[in-house]
XYZ file of C-alpha atoms in Angstrom:
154
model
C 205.375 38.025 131.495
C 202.951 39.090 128.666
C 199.423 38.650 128.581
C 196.498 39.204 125.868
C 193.067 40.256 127.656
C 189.985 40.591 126.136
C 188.709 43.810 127.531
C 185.186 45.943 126.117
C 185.795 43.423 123.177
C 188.695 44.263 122.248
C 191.786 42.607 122.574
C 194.980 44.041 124.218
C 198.696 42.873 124.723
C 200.022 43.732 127.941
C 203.752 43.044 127.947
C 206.318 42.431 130.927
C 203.995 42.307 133.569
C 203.791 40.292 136.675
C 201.264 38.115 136.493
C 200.010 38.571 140.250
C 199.686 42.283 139.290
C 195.752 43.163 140.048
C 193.434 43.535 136.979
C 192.795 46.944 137.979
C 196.252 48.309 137.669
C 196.315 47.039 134.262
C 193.054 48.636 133.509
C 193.904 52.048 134.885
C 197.412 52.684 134.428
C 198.077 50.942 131.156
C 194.732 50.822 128.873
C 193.502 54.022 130.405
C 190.143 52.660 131.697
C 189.805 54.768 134.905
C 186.107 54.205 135.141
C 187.086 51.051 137.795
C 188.197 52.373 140.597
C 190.414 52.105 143.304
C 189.590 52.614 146.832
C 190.113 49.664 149.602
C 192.364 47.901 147.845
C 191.251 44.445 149.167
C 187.856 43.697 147.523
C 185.194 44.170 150.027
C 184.060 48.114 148.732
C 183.122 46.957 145.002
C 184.204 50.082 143.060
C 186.823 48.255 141.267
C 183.859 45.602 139.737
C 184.334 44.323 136.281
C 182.422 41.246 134.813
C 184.367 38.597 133.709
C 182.697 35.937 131.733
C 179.147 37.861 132.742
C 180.098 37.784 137.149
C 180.670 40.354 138.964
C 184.651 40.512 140.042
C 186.912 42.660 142.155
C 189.589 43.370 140.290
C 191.581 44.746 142.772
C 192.113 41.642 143.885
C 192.274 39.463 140.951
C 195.678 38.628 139.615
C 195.777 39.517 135.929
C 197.190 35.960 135.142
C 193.823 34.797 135.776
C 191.683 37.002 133.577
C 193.897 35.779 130.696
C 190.968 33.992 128.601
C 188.371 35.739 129.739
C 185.835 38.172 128.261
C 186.284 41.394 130.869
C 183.836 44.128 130.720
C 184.230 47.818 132.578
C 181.691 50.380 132.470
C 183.619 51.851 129.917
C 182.407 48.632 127.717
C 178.983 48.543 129.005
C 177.504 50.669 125.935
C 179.073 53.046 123.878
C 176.863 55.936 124.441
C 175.966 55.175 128.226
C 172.483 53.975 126.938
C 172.079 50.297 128.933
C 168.892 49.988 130.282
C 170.784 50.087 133.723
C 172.832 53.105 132.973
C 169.476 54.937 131.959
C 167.419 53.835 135.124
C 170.425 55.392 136.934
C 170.159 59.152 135.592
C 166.048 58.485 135.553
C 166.304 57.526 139.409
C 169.100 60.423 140.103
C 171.313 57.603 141.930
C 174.730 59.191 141.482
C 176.046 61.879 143.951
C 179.581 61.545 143.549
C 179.472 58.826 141.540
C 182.697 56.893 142.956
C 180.673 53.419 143.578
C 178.747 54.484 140.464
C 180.818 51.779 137.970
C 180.695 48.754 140.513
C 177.656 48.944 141.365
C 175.945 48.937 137.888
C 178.176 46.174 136.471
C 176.744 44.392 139.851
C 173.587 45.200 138.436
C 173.723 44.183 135.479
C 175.069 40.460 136.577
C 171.879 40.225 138.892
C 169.724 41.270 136.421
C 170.712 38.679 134.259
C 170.197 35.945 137.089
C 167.052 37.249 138.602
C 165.295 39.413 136.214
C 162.810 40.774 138.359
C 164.871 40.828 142.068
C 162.563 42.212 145.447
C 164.058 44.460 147.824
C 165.645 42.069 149.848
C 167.744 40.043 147.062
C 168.166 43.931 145.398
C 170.077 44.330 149.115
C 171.800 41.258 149.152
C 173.230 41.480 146.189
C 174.918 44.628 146.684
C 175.458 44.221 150.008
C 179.302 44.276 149.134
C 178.817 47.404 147.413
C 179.753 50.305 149.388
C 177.984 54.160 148.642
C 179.764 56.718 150.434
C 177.260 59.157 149.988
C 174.082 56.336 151.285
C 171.768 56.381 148.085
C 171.104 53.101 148.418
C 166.871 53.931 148.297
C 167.789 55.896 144.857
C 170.139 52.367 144.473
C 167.059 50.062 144.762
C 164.857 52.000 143.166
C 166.861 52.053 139.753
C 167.800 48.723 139.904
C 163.573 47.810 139.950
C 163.509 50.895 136.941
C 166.209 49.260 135.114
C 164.230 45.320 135.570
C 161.349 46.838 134.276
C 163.511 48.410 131.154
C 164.654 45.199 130.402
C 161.516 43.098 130.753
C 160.806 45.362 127.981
């Protein structure tokens, strides 16, 4: 089956695909976008996050067939020059070790950002509960998430 996706604002034809194939093969092997990541394979790590319409989604899960008229965005789309106010609260705060959870957890950022501009520790917590950092930053984590609120409140 072929699809057309809206992805970073662009638009791209995917051709002869099945359309329970996860977004995030789509992403990575055929546009290239290897920013999302693949690591549980089920949803319930959050490196493969992507917003769709503006929520966080695990698009190792979700069949391509259902992003169809969406607007998808990866942290490759986030801002061309890596200058969101999230993305610069993360170098500020030093949150990345390895970086791996790095993507999903920023684009899950960004979508609580935008519902609770100004989040305490505990809905900071909740919100990423889902979000797994193999190398445990998640006091660097918090504390650029409340950097990048203030940024934006800007």
């Amino acid at each position: 089956m072929d699809f057309e996706l809206n992805i970073n604002g662009k638009s791209h034809k995917i051709k002869d695909v099945d359309p329970t194939m996860p977004l995030l093969w789509i992403l990575r092997d055929i546009l290239g976008l290897t920013g999302t990541k693949y690591s549980c394979g089920d949803g319930s790590c959050g490196t493969c996050v992507i917003l769709m319409n503006g929520m966080p989604m695990r698009s190792c899960v979700l069949p391509v067939a259902a992003a169809m008229s969406a607007e998808i965005i990866t942290i490759e789309g986030l801002s061309e020059d890596g200058d969101h106010p999230v993305q610069e609260a993360w170098i500020e705060e030093d949150v990345a070790q390895c970086g791996f959870c790095q993507g999903g957890v920023i684009l899950e950022t960004v979508a609580l950002l935008k519902k609770n501009p100004d989040p305490s520790d505990q809905q900071i917590d909740q919100a990423l509960a889902g979000n797994l950092c193999r190398c445990g930053t998640y006091p660097r984590i918090r504390k650029a998430v409340k950097n990048a609120a203030r940024r934006l409140a800007q």
